[in-house]
Amino acid sequence: MENYRFIDRFFHSQYELLDLTETEGRDSNTLYTFLNNLHTTADRLKEEFDCDIKGSPEFKILRLIRNYFHHVGDVEEIRLKVYVERNVIISHAEHLIIPLETFAKSVKSFIDKNSLPKSNRNYAKKKAFVDKEMAAISELFDYTADLLANLEVFCNKPSLKLDGVVYELGFDMYKFVYNVTNIVADKCREIEQLNEKKVIAELDWSYTADNNIGKHDVFCHPNRVPITTTQGFVYPETIESAI
């Protein structure tokens, strides 16, 4: 039997999650399976090869969602084609959206779990850890400061009225899944025992962090900025509070 099958499981679950040809085969376990395989892969790479992917913002963001999924509540996954208007450029053709409420609750769960009363002697250490993790996430997620400043609001089904219609806001995971897969691919190529595996040898040229999607992945005219909702991109003329 081929060794290090955790790598095979990781890339198989990634393929099922992102590849457009696998649309019909996806089910309620697809995202959950990928997140668990990513978690296992990170642990095994560190334990067996002293290879650390846990410091990447992509991994940190996905770990928050995985831990919420694993320990707190369900994560609803929404798959949609990206709707692009004229003079708008985006990095990917398909969304992998969860409600923004779910991501906010994932962040809140992490903060709550790692927070201590100010009277505790470890308060400063724990706070520094949380601050460091949030700072790392902000390297790739542009709205981290807004999220943290209004966390309770975002944890309560954040919505906006766009052109008179109320939409629940969404969080697109596609970039983070795509990027972390490329990071794992590059790391595997650097490790002799993994580079020889069939699944690594057969990866095409696109699987490399050189192709990773940056922090700002939508380019558009300032007066035509798309808003990510649980129904995909909306390009509103008017934006109002949903309350």
Short mmCIF file of C-alpha atoms in Angstrom, two decimals:
data_model
loop_
_atom_site.label_atom_id
_atom_site.label_comp_id
_atom_site.label_asym_id
_atom_site.label_seq_id
_atom_site.Cartn_x
_atom_site.Cartn_y
_atom_site.Cartn_z
CA MET A 1 0.00 0.00 0.00
CA GLU A 2 1.27 3.47 -0.85
CA ASN A 3 2.56 5.48 2.10
CA TYR A 4 1.29 8.83 3.39
CA ARG A 5 -2.26 8.34 2.20
CA PHE A 6 -3.33 11.48 4.05
CA ILE A 7 -1.93 13.41 1.08
CA ASP A 8 -4.11 11.42 -1.33
CA ARG A 9 -7.17 12.07 0.83
CA PHE A 10 -6.42 15.78 0.99
CA PHE A 11 -6.08 16.29 -2.75
CA HIS A 12 -9.05 14.04 -3.47
CA SER A 13 -11.28 16.08 -1.14
CA GLN A 14 -9.95 19.34 -2.61
CA TYR A 15 -10.77 18.11 -6.11
CA GLU A 16 -14.30 17.21 -5.07
CA LEU A 17 -14.76 20.59 -3.42
CA LEU A 18 -13.45 22.91 -6.14
CA ASP A 19 -13.40 21.17 -9.50
CA LEU A 20 -16.33 22.19 -11.70
CA THR A 21 -16.70 18.65 -13.04
CA GLU A 22 -17.53 17.38 -9.54
CA THR A 23 -20.64 19.52 -9.10
CA GLU A 24 -23.07 16.60 -9.16
CA GLY A 25 -21.02 14.57 -6.69
CA ARG A 26 -20.96 17.15 -3.91
CA ASP A 27 -23.08 16.66 -0.81
CA SER A 28 -23.37 17.90 2.77
CA ASN A 29 -20.12 16.15 3.69
CA THR A 30 -17.89 17.62 0.95
CA LEU A 31 -16.78 20.79 2.75
CA TYR A 32 -16.61 19.05 6.13
CA THR A 33 -14.39 16.32 4.69
CA PHE A 34 -12.01 18.81 3.09
CA LEU A 35 -11.64 20.85 6.27
CA ASN A 36 -10.91 17.74 8.33
CA ASN A 37 -8.42 16.45 5.76
CA LEU A 38 -6.69 19.84 5.77
CA HIS A 39 -6.43 19.71 9.55
CA THR A 40 -4.97 16.19 9.43
CA THR A 41 -2.57 17.12 6.64
CA ALA A 42 -1.22 20.09 8.60
CA ASP A 43 -0.67 17.92 11.68
CA ARG A 44 1.02 15.09 9.77
CA LEU A 45 3.27 17.39 7.75
CA LYS A 46 4.49 18.97 10.98
CA GLU A 47 4.88 15.72 12.90
CA GLU A 48 6.56 13.66 10.18
CA PHE A 49 8.48 16.23 8.13
CA ASP A 50 8.74 19.32 10.37
CA CYS A 51 6.83 21.18 7.65
CA ASP A 52 4.54 23.89 8.99
CA ILE A 53 1.60 25.23 6.96
CA LYS A 54 -0.32 26.41 10.01
CA GLY A 55 1.17 29.89 9.88
CA SER A 56 -0.48 30.82 6.60
CA PRO A 57 -3.52 33.15 6.79
CA GLU A 58 -5.43 30.72 4.57
CA PHE A 59 -4.98 27.86 7.02
CA LYS A 60 -5.86 30.03 10.01
CA ILE A 61 -9.11 31.17 8.40
CA LEU A 62 -10.14 27.67 7.37
CA ARG A 63 -9.19 26.28 10.80
CA LEU A 64 -11.59 28.75 12.43
CA ILE A 65 -14.42 27.46 10.24
CA ARG A 66 -13.38 23.83 10.71
CA ASN A 67 -13.34 24.16 14.49
CA TYR A 68 -16.76 25.84 14.48
CA PHE A 69 -18.06 23.05 12.21
CA HIS A 70 -16.48 20.39 14.43
CA HIS A 71 -17.33 21.71 17.87
CA VAL A 72 -20.16 24.28 17.68
CA GLY A 73 -22.62 24.16 14.79
CA ASP A 74 -23.34 23.34 11.17
CA VAL A 75 -21.88 25.27 8.24
CA GLU A 76 -24.18 25.85 5.29
CA GLU A 77 -22.28 25.80 2.00
CA ILE A 78 -23.66 27.64 -1.05
CA ARG A 79 -22.25 27.07 -4.54
CA LEU A 80 -22.89 29.70 -7.21
CA LYS A 81 -21.38 30.88 -10.45
CA VAL A 82 -19.69 34.26 -10.17
CA TYR A 83 -21.82 36.97 -11.77
CA VAL A 84 -19.49 39.49 -13.42
CA GLU A 85 -20.70 42.79 -14.81
CA ARG A 86 -18.92 44.91 -17.39
CA ASN A 87 -15.53 46.29 -16.31
CA VAL A 88 -15.33 43.89 -13.36
CA ILE A 89 -12.46 41.41 -13.06
CA ILE A 90 -12.43 38.64 -10.44
CA SER A 91 -10.00 35.82 -9.77
CA HIS A 92 -12.39 32.85 -9.90
CA ALA A 93 -15.51 31.67 -11.69
CA GLU A 94 -17.36 29.93 -8.87
CA HIS A 95 -18.22 30.99 -5.33
CA LEU A 96 -17.86 28.80 -2.27
CA ILE A 97 -20.04 30.85 0.06
CA ILE A 98 -21.05 30.43 3.68
CA PRO A 99 -23.17 32.98 5.54
CA LEU A 100 -21.04 35.81 6.91
CA GLU A 101 -22.84 35.12 10.20
CA THR A 102 -21.20 31.68 10.30
CA PHE A 103 -17.71 33.07 9.76
CA ALA A 104 -18.31 35.72 12.42
CA LYS A 105 -19.47 33.05 14.85
CA SER A 106 -16.36 31.03 14.03
CA VAL A 107 -14.20 34.03 14.92
CA LYS A 108 -16.20 34.72 18.09
CA SER A 109 -15.94 31.08 19.18
CA PHE A 110 -12.16 31.22 18.77
CA ILE A 111 -11.88 34.49 20.71
CA ASP A 112 -14.16 33.29 23.50
CA LYS A 113 -12.24 30.03 23.84
CA ASN A 114 -8.92 31.86 24.10
CA SER A 115 -9.96 34.76 26.33
CA LEU A 116 -9.39 35.04 30.07
CA PRO A 117 -10.49 37.56 32.73
CA LYS A 118 -8.08 40.46 33.17
CA SER A 119 -7.44 39.22 36.69
CA ASN A 120 -5.93 35.99 35.35
CA ARG A 121 -2.13 36.02 35.23
CA ASN A 122 -2.21 34.58 31.70
CA TYR A 123 -4.57 37.26 30.38
CA ALA A 124 -1.90 39.25 28.50
CA LYS A 125 -0.41 36.12 26.94
CA LYS A 126 -3.77 34.90 25.69
CA LYS A 127 -4.74 38.33 24.40
CA ALA A 128 -1.46 38.62 22.52
CA PHE A 129 -2.12 35.21 20.93
CA VAL A 130 -5.62 36.21 19.79
CA ASP A 131 -4.37 39.54 18.47
CA LYS A 132 -1.59 37.80 16.53
CA GLU A 133 -4.02 35.34 14.93
CA MET A 134 -6.41 38.11 13.91
CA ALA A 135 -3.54 40.17 12.50
CA ALA A 136 -2.46 37.20 10.39
CA ILE A 137 -5.99 36.76 9.04
CA SER A 138 -6.14 40.44 8.12
CA GLU A 139 -3.23 39.86 5.72
CA LEU A 140 -5.65 38.11 3.40
CA PHE A 141 -9.14 39.10 4.58
CA ASP A 142 -9.65 42.81 4.00
CA TYR A 143 -12.54 43.30 6.41
CA THR A 144 -11.04 41.82 9.58
CA ALA A 145 -11.00 45.14 11.46
CA ASP A 146 -14.66 45.84 10.60
CA LEU A 147 -15.62 42.31 11.63
CA LEU A 148 -13.89 42.56 15.01
CA ALA A 149 -15.26 46.03 15.71
CA ASN A 150 -18.85 44.86 15.08
CA LEU A 151 -18.62 41.17 15.94
CA GLU A 152 -21.95 40.89 17.76
CA VAL A 153 -23.73 42.53 14.81
CA PHE A 154 -22.08 40.18 12.31
CA CYS A 155 -23.05 37.20 14.47
CA ASN A 156 -26.74 38.08 14.05
CA LYS A 157 -27.50 37.37 10.39
CA PRO A 158 -25.98 40.55 8.92
CA SER A 159 -28.06 41.81 5.99
CA LEU A 160 -28.40 44.83 3.73
CA LYS A 161 -31.23 46.20 1.61
CA LEU A 162 -29.83 46.42 -1.89
CA ASP A 163 -32.01 48.19 -4.46
CA GLY A 164 -34.96 47.57 -2.17
CA VAL A 165 -34.34 43.85 -1.64
CA VAL A 166 -32.96 42.43 1.63
CA TYR A 167 -29.95 40.14 1.19
CA GLU A 168 -28.06 38.18 3.83
CA LEU A 169 -24.32 38.86 3.55
CA GLY A 170 -22.00 36.04 2.58
CA PHE A 171 -18.37 35.00 3.01
CA ASP A 172 -16.64 33.47 -0.02
CA MET A 173 -14.21 30.71 0.99
CA TYR A 174 -13.02 29.88 -2.51
CA LYS A 175 -9.78 31.90 -2.37
CA PHE A 176 -8.69 30.38 0.91
CA VAL A 177 -9.30 26.79 -0.19
CA TYR A 178 -7.58 27.39 -3.54
CA ASN A 179 -4.56 29.08 -1.97
CA VAL A 180 -4.00 26.57 0.82
CA THR A 181 -4.15 23.72 -1.69
CA ASN A 182 -1.36 25.35 -3.69
CA ILE A 183 0.67 25.85 -0.51
CA VAL A 184 0.35 22.15 0.34
CA ALA A 185 1.30 21.19 -3.22
CA ASP A 186 4.51 23.25 -3.08
CA LYS A 187 5.44 21.81 0.31
CA CYS A 188 4.89 18.26 -0.93
CA ARG A 189 7.17 18.85 -3.91
CA GLU A 190 9.93 19.91 -1.50
CA ILE A 191 9.69 16.68 0.52
CA GLU A 192 11.34 13.70 -1.17
CA GLN A 193 8.98 11.07 0.24
CA LEU A 194 5.93 13.03 -0.91
CA ASN A 195 7.30 14.31 -4.21
CA GLU A 196 7.46 10.70 -5.40
CA LYS A 197 3.78 10.07 -4.77
CA LYS A 198 1.59 9.67 -7.84
CA VAL A 199 -0.93 12.30 -6.72
CA ILE A 200 1.86 14.90 -6.46
CA ALA A 201 3.62 13.92 -9.66
CA GLU A 202 0.35 14.25 -11.59
CA LEU A 203 -0.50 17.76 -10.36
CA ASP A 204 -0.54 20.23 -13.23
CA TRP A 205 1.36 23.53 -13.38
CA SER A 206 -1.47 25.52 -11.80
CA TYR A 207 -0.96 23.90 -8.38
CA THR A 208 1.61 26.32 -6.99
CA ALA A 209 1.51 29.24 -4.57
CA ASP A 210 2.91 31.40 -7.37
CA ASN A 211 -0.67 31.40 -8.68
CA ASN A 212 -2.31 32.20 -5.37
CA ILE A 213 -5.08 34.79 -5.24
CA GLY A 214 -4.13 38.00 -3.46
CA LYS A 215 -5.89 39.98 -0.75
CA HIS A 216 -7.71 42.15 -3.29
CA ASP A 217 -9.26 39.73 -5.77
CA VAL A 218 -11.95 41.93 -7.32
CA PHE A 219 -11.10 44.83 -9.61
CA CYS A 220 -13.89 47.18 -10.61
CA HIS A 221 -15.02 50.78 -10.97
CA PRO A 222 -15.50 52.44 -7.56
CA ASN A 223 -19.18 53.07 -8.21
CA ARG A 224 -19.85 49.47 -9.24
CA VAL A 225 -18.49 47.41 -6.35
CA PRO A 226 -20.11 43.97 -5.94
CA ILE A 227 -21.38 42.97 -2.50
CA THR A 228 -21.06 39.31 -1.53
CA THR A 229 -24.38 37.87 -0.38
CA THR A 230 -25.62 34.33 0.16
CA GLN A 231 -27.08 34.67 -3.34
CA GLY A 232 -23.75 35.64 -4.88
CA PHE A 233 -22.57 39.04 -6.10
CA VAL A 234 -25.03 41.92 -6.15
CA TYR A 235 -24.20 45.22 -7.85
CA PRO A 236 -26.59 47.66 -6.16
CA GLU A 237 -27.42 51.21 -7.12
CA THR A 238 -28.70 51.92 -3.60
CA ILE A 239 -27.56 50.41 -0.28
CA GLU A 240 -29.68 50.72 2.85
CA SER A 241 -29.87 49.18 6.31
CA ALA A 242 -32.04 46.09 6.39
CA ILE A 243 -33.56 47.12 9.71
#
